[in-house]
Coordinates of C-alpha atoms and ligand atoms in Angstrom, one line a residue:
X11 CA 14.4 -13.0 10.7
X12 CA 14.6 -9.7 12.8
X13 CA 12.6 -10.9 15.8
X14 CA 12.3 -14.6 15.2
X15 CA 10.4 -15.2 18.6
X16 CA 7.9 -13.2 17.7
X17 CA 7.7 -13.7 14.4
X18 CA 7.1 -17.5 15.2
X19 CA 5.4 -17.2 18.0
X20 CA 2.5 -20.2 17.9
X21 CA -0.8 -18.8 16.8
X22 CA -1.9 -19.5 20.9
X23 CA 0.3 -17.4 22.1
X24 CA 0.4 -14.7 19.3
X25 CA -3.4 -14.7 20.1
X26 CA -3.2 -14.8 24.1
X27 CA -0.8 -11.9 23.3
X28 CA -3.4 -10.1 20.8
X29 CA -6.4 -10.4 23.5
X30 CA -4.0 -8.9 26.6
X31 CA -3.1 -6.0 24.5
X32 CA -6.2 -5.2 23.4
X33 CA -7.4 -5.0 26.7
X34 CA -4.7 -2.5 27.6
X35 CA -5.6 -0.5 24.9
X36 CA -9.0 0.0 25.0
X37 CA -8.5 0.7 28.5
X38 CA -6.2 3.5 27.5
X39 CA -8.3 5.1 24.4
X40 CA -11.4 5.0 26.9
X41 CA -9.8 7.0 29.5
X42 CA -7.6 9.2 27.4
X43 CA -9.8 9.7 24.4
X44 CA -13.4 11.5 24.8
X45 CA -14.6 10.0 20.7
X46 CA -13.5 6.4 22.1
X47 CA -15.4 7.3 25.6
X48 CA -18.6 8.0 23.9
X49 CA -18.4 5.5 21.5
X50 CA -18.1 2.6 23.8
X51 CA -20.4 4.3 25.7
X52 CA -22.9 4.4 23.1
X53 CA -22.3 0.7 21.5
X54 CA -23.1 0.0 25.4
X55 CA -20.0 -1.8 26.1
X56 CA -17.2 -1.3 28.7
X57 CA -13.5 -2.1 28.1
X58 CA -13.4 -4.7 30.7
X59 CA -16.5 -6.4 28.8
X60 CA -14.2 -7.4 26.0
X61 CA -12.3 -11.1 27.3
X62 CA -12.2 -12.8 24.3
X63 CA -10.5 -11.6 20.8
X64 CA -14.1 -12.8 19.1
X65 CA -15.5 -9.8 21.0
X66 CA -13.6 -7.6 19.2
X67 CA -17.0 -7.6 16.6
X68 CA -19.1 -6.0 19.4
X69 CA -16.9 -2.8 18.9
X70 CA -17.5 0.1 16.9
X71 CA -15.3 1.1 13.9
X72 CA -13.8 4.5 13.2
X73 CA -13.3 5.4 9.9
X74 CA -11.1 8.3 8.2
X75 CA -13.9 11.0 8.4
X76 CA -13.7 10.7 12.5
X77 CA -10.0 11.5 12.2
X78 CA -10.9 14.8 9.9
X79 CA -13.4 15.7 12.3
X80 CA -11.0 16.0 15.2
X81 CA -8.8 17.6 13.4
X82 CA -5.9 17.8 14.0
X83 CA -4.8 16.1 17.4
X84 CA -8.7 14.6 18.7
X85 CA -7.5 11.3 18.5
X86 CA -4.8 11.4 20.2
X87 CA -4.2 9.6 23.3
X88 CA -0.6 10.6 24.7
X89 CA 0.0 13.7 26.0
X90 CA 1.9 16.4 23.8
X91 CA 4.6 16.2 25.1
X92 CA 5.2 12.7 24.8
X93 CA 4.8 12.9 21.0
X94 CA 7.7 13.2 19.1
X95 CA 6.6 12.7 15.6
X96 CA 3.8 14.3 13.5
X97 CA 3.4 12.9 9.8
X98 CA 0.1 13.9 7.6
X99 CA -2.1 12.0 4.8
X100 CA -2.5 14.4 1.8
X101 CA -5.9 12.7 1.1
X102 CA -7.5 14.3 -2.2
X103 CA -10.1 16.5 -0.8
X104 CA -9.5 19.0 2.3
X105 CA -7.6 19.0 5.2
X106 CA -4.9 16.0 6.1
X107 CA -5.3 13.1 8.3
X108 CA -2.6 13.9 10.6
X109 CA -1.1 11.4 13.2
X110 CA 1.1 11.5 16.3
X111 CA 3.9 9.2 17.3
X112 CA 5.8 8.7 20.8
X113 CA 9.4 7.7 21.1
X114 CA 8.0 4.2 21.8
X115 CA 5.8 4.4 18.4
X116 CA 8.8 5.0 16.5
X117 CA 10.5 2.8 18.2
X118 CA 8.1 0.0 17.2
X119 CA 7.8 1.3 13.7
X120 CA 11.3 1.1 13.3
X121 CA 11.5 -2.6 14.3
X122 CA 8.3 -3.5 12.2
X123 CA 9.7 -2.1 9.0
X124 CA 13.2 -3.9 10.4
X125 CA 11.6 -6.7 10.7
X126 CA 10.1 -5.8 7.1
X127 CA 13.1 -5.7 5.6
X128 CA 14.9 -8.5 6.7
X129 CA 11.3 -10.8 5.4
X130 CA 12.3 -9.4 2.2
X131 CA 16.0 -10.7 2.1
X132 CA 17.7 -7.2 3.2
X133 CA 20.3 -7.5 5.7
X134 CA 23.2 -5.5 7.4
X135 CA 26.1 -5.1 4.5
X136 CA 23.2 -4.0 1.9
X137 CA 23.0 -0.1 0.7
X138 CA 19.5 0.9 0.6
X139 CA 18.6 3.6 -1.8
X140 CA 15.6 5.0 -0.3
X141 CA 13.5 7.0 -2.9
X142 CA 10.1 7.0 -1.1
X143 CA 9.5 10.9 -0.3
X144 CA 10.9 12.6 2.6
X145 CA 8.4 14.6 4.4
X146 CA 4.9 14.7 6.3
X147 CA 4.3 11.3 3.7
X148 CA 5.5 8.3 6.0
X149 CA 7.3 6.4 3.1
X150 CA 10.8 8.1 3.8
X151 CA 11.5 8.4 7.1
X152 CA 9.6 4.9 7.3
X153 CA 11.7 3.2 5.5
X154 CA 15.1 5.2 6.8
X155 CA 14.3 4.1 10.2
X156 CA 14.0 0.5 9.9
X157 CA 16.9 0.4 7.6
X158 CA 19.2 2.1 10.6
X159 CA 17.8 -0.2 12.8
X160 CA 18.1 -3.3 10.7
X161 CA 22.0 -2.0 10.8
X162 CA 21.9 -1.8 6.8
X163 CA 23.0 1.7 5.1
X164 CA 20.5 3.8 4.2
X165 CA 21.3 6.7 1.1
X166 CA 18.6 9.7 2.0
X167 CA 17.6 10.3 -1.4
X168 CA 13.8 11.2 -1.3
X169 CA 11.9 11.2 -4.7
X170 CA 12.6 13.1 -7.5
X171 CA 15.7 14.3 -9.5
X172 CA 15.6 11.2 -11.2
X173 CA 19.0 11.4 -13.4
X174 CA 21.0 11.6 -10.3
X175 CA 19.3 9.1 -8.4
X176 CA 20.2 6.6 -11.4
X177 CA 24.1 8.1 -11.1
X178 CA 23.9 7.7 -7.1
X179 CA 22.8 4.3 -7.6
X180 CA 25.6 3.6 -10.1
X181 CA 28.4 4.8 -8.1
X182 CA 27.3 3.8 -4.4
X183 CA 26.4 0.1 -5.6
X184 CA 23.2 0.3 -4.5
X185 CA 22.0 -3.5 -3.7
X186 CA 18.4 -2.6 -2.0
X187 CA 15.6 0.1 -4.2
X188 CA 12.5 1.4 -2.0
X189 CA 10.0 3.4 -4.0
X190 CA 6.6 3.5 -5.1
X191 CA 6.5 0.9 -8.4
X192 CA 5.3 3.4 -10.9
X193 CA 8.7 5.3 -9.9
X194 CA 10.5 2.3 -10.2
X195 CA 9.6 1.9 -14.1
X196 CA 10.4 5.8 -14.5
X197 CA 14.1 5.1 -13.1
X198 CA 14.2 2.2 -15.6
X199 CA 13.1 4.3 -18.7
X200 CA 15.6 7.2 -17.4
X201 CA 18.0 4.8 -16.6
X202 CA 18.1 4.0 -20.5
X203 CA 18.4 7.3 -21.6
X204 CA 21.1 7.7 -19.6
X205 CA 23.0 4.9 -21.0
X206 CA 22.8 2.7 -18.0
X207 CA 22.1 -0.6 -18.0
X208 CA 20.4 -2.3 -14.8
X209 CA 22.3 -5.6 -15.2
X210 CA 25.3 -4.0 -14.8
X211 CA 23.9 -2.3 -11.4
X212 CA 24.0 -4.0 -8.0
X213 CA 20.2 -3.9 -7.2
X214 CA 19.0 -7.3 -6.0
X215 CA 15.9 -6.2 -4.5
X216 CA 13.0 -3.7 -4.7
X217 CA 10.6 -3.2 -1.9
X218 CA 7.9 -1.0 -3.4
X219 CA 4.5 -0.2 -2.0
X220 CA 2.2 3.1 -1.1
X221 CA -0.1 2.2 -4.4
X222 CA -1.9 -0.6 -6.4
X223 CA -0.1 -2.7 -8.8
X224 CA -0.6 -6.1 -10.5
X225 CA 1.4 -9.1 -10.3
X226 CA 2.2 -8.9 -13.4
X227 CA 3.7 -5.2 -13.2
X228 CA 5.6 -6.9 -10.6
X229 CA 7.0 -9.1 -13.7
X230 CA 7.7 -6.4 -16.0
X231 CA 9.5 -4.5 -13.0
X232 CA 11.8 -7.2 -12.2
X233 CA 12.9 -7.5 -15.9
X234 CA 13.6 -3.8 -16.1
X235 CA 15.3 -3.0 -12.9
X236 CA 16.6 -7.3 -13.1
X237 CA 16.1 -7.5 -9.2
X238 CA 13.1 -9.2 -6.8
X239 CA 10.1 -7.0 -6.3
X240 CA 8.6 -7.6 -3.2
X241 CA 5.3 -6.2 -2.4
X242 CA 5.1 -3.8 0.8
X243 CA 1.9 -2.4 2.7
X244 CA 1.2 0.1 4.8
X245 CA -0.7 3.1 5.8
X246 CA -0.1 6.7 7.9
X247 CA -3.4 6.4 10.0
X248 CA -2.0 2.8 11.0
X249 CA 1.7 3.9 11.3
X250 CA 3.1 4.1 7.7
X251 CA 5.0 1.6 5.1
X252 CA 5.7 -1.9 7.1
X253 CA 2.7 -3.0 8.3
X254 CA 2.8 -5.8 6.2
X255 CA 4.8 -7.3 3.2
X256 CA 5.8 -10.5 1.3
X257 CA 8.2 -12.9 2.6
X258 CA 11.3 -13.2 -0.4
X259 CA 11.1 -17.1 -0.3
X260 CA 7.2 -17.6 -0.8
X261 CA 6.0 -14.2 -2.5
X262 CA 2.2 -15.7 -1.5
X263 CA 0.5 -12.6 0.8
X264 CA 1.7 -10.0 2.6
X265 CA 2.5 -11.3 6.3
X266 CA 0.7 -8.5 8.7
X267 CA 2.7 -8.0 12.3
X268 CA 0.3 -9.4 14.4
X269 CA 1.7 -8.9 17.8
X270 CA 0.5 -5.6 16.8
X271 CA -2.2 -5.2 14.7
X272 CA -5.6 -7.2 14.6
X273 CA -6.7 -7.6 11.2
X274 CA -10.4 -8.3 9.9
X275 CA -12.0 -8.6 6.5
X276 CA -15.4 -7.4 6.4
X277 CA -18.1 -6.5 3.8
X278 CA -18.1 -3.1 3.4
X279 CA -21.8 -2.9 3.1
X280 CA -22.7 -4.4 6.1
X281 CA -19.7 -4.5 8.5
X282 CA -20.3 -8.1 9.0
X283 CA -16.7 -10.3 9.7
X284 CA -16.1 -12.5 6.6
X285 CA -14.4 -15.9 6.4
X286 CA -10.5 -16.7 5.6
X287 CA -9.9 -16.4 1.8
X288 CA -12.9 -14.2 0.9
X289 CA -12.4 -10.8 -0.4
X290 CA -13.4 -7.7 1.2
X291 CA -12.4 -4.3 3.2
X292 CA -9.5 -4.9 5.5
X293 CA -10.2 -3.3 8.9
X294 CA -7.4 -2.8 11.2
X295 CA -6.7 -2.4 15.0
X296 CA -3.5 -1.4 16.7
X297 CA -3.1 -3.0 20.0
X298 CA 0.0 -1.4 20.7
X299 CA 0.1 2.5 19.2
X300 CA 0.1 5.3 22.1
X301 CA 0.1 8.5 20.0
X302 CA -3.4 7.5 18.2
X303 CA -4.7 4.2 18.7
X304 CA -7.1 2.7 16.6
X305 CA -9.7 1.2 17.1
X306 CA -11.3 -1.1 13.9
X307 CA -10.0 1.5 11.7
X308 CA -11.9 0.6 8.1
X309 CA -9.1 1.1 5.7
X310 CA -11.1 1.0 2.3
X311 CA -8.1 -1.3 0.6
X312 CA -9.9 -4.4 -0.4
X313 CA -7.9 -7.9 0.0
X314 CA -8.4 -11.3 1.6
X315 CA -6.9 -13.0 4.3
X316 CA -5.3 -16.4 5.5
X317 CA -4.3 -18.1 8.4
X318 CA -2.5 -20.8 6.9
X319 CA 1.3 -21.8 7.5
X320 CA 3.9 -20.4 5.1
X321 CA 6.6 -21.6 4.0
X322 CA 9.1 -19.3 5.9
X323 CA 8.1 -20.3 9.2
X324 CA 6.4 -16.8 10.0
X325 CA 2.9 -17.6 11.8
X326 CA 2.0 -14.1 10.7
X327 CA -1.1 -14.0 8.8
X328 CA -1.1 -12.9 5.1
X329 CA -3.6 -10.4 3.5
X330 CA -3.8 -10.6 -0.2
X331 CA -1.9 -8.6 -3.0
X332 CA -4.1 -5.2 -2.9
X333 CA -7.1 -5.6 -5.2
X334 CA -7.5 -1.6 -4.9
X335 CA -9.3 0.4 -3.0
X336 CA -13.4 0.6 -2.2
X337 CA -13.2 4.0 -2.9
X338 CA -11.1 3.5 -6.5
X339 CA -13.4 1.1 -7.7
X340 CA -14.9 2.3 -10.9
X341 CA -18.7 1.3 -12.1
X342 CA -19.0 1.5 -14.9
X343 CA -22.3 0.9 -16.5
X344 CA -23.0 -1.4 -13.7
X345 CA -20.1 -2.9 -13.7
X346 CA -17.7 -3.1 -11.2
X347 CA -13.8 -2.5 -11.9
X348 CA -10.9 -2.4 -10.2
X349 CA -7.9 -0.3 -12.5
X350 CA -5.3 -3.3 -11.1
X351 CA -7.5 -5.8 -12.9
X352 CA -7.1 -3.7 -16.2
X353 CA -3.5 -2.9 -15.6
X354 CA -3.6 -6.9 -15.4
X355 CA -4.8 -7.1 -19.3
X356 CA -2.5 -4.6 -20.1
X357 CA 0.8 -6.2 -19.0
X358 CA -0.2 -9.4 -20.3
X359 CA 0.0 -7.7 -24.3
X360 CA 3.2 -7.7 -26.0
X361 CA 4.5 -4.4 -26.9
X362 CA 2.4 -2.6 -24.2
X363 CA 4.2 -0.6 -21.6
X364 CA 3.6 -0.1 -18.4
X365 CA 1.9 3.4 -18.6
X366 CA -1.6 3.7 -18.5
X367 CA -4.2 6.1 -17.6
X368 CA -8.2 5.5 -17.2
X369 CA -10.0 8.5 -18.2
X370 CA -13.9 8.1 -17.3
X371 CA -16.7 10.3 -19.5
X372 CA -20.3 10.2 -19.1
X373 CA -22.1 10.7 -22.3
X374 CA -25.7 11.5 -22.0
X375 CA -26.5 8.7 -19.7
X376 CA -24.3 6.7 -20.3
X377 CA -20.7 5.7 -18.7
X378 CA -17.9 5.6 -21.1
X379 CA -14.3 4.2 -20.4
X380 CA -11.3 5.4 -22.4
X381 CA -8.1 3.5 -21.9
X382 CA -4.6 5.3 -22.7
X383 CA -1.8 3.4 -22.5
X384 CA 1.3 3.7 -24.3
X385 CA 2.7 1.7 -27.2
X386 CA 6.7 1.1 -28.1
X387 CA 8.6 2.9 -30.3
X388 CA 8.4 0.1 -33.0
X389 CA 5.1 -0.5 -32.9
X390 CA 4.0 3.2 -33.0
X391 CA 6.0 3.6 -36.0
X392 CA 4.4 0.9 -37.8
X393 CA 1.3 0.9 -40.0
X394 CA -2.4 2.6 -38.3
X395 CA -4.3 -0.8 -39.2
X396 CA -2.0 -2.7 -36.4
X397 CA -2.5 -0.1 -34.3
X398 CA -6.4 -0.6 -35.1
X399 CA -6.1 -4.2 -34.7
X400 CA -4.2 -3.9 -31.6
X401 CA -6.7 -1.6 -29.6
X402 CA -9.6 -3.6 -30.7
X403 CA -8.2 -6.6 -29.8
X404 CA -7.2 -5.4 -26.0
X405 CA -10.5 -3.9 -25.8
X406 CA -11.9 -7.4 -26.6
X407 CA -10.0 -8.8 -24.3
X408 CA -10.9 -6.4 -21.1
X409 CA -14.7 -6.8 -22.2
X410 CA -14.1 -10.9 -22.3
X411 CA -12.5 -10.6 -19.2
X412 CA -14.3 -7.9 -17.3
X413 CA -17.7 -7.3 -18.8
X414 CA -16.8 -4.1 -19.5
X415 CA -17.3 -2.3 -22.7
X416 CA -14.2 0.2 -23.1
X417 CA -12.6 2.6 -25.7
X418 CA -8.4 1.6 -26.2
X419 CA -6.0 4.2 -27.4
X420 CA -2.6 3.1 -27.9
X421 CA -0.3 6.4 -27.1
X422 CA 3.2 7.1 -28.3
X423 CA 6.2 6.6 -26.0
X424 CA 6.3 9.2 -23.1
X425 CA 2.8 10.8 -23.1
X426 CA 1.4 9.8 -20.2
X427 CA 2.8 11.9 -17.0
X428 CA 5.0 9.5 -15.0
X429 CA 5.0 9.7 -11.4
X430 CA 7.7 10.1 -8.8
X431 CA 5.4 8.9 -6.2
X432 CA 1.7 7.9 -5.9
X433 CA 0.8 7.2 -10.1
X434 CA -2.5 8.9 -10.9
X435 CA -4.0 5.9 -12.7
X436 CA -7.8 7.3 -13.1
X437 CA -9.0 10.8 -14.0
X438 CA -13.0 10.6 -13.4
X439 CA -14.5 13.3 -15.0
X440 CA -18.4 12.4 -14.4
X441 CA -17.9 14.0 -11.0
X442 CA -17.3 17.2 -12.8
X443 CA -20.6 18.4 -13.8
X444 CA -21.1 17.0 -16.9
Ligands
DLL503 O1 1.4 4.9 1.4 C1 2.5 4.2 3.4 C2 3.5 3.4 2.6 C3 4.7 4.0 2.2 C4 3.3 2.1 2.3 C5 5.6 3.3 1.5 C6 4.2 1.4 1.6 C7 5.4 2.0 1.2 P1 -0.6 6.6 2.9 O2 0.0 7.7 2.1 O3 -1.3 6.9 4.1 O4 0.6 5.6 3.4 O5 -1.4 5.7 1.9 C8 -2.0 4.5 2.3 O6 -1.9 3.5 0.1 O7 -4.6 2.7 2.3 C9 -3.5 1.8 0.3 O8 -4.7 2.3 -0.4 C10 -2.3 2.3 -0.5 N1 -1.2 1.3 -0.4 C11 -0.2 1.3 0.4 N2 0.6 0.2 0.2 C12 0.0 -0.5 -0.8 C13 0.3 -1.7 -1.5 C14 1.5 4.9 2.6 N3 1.4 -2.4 -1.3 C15 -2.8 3.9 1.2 N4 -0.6 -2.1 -2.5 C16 -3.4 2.5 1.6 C17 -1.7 -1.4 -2.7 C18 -1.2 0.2 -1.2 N5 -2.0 -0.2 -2.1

């Protein structure tokens, strides 16, 4: 472990630790930041008011909207000159989500994704080939940092360029990938064109994150790229990639750094707290952030949460593999779908591959689904009533499994745009007018 004290600290303590630092930051936001002022002042409830971690629940949220309105440094809490970092949310619609760091900020975000790394079996010795993009997107320099500070070498690549990432990663000897896991499966089909073969690399493990994907992507990863795909989480308004991840030896949750972020599952309807184990949106505060504190920040990614011991010792809690996000939930007739439980179907079908796209219609009234996914050479080739028999049967499947009725179009090999970063897994037209 990085930090083992704090990583094991007994759930008392981690939680006496929680409350005090909570209290200094709601101190801080309510002096430094007029939104925070008014809206304690307006739930009626004063920073000195809240002595017990249950309490938290009597506080109002902020979600990404109150970030866009103060656009670009309202929420900021530190002076300017104090911060040293600015990174940015693209976000699909307007203007960024822009957040400020100090030198202690980075300091911590470096130990966190440090800490990160070493709960996903990276230590000092191991080259890590980070292709998470460089720039205002936190997943590069993220990384970078924690990898200098875990003491391991860290190549600069940055996304794209793929061909020479693959060479790079051949002749440096490579042990540790970062990227997003669609990029991961793009390296492995370049990989092959380029004659390379990923057994004969020294990749042992992949820490890939910044999007939805299935466990059982994560299967068809590790026998690509043969390493140990562990699943990372994170987010810019919170700090970036390393606010939580998967421990190598039980791969059951993501642990989530406590000491520094309080976590809550709530329904997303009515804000209420849910229990361990039941699924909903994942709200999170940072109790120790001075460039922009937040405060019950509603992150939209749905997952669940447990308390329960793991088997590496960490007394972290652990949220959940993704499910997706509130706002990427399709409905589609009614029904509610989530593209990772698709992509789920999909990678459980011989001769699929991993490349997929959900393309949403309406008809008249009426929602209509297309799935395009991709089809292997071999089977493309081979007579049109397989590839009937083939869609029809997935689409049985996904309507057994999900309710949903759905159209299934098996594409040939190398259609569908692959991704360097973030995947674009659904294209909704019914927003588009018509
Ligand atoms: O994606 C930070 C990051 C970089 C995380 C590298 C991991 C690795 P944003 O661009 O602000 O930050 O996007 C954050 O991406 O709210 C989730 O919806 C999604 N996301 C991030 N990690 C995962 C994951 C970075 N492991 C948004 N599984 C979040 C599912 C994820 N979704």
């Amino acid at each position: 472990m990085f930090n083992e004290e704090f990583e094991t600290l007994p759930r008392p303590a981690l939680e006496a630790l929680q409350l005090k630092r909570l209290q200094t930051m709601l101190e801080r936001i309510y002096a430094n930041v007029p939104f925070y002022k008014n809206a304690l002042d307006k739930a009626g409830v004063k920073p000195g008011q809240i002595t017990s971690l249950a309490d938290l629940q009597r506080l109002p949220f902020t979600y990404k909207q109150d970030m866009r309105d103060s656009y670009p440094y309202g929420l900021f809490a530190a002076k300017m000159e104090d911060i040293v970092r600015i990174h940015a949310s693209s976000g699909t619609t307007g203007k960024p989500t822009v957040v400020g760091y100090t030198r202690k900020d980075i300091e911590t975000w470096s130990e966190l994704m440090a800490r990160s790394f070493a709960a996903a079996g990276v230590h000092r010795g191991d080259i890590i080939h980070n292709s998470y993009g460089y720039g205002l997107f936190t997943g590069g320099l993220g990384a970078h940092y924690g990898a200098e500070r875990l003491g391991a070498s860290v190549i600069p690549m940055s996304g794209g360029n793929t061909k020479k990432q693959i060479m790079i990663m051949k002749d440096f000897g490579s042990t540790v990938l970062t990227c997003t896991p669609s990029y991961s499966l793009f390296m492995a089909e370049s990989a092959v064109e380029e004659d390379v073969d990923f057994r004969n690399l020294s990749l042992r493990v992949g820490i890939f994150g910044a999007e939805p994907w299935s466990d059982s992507m994560r299967k068809e990863i590790e026998g690509k790229l043969n390493l140990s795909a562990i699943d990372i989480y994170g987010l810019s308004e919170i700090m970036g990639p390393g606010v939580a991840i998967e421990c190598q030896q039980a791969k059951q949750g993501l642990h989530i750094w406590e000491d520094h972020f309080i976590p809550e599952i709530i329904d997303p309807i009515t804000g209420e707290v849910l229990p361990p184990g039941t699924k909903g949106e994942l709200v999170i505060t940072t109790i120790t952030k001075e460039g922009i504190p937040l405060l019950r920040y509603r992150t939209r990614d749905i997952t669940s949460i447990t308390f329960e011991p793991c088997v590496c010792g960490r007394t972290h809690a652990r949220i959940a593999r993704m499910s997706g996000r509130s706002d990427d939930m399709l409905i589609i007739r009614g029904v509610n779908v989530f593209p990772s439980q698709i992509e789920s179907i999909l990678m459980g079908i011989e001769g699929v591959e991993p490349h997929y796209v959900l393309i949403v219609e309406r008809k008249g009234n009426l929602d209509v689904l297309e799935v395009q996914v991709e089809v292997g050479e071999n089977l493309f080739s081979d007579e049109v009533k397989h590839l009937q028999a083939l869609s029809h049967s997935i689409e049985k499947e996904i309507k057994d499994m999900l309710g949903v009725s759905c159209k299934v179009r098996l594409v040939e090999p190398k259609t569908i745009a692959r991704s360097e970063g973030k995947a674009k897994r659904v294209i909704d037209n019914r927003t588009m007018g018509n």
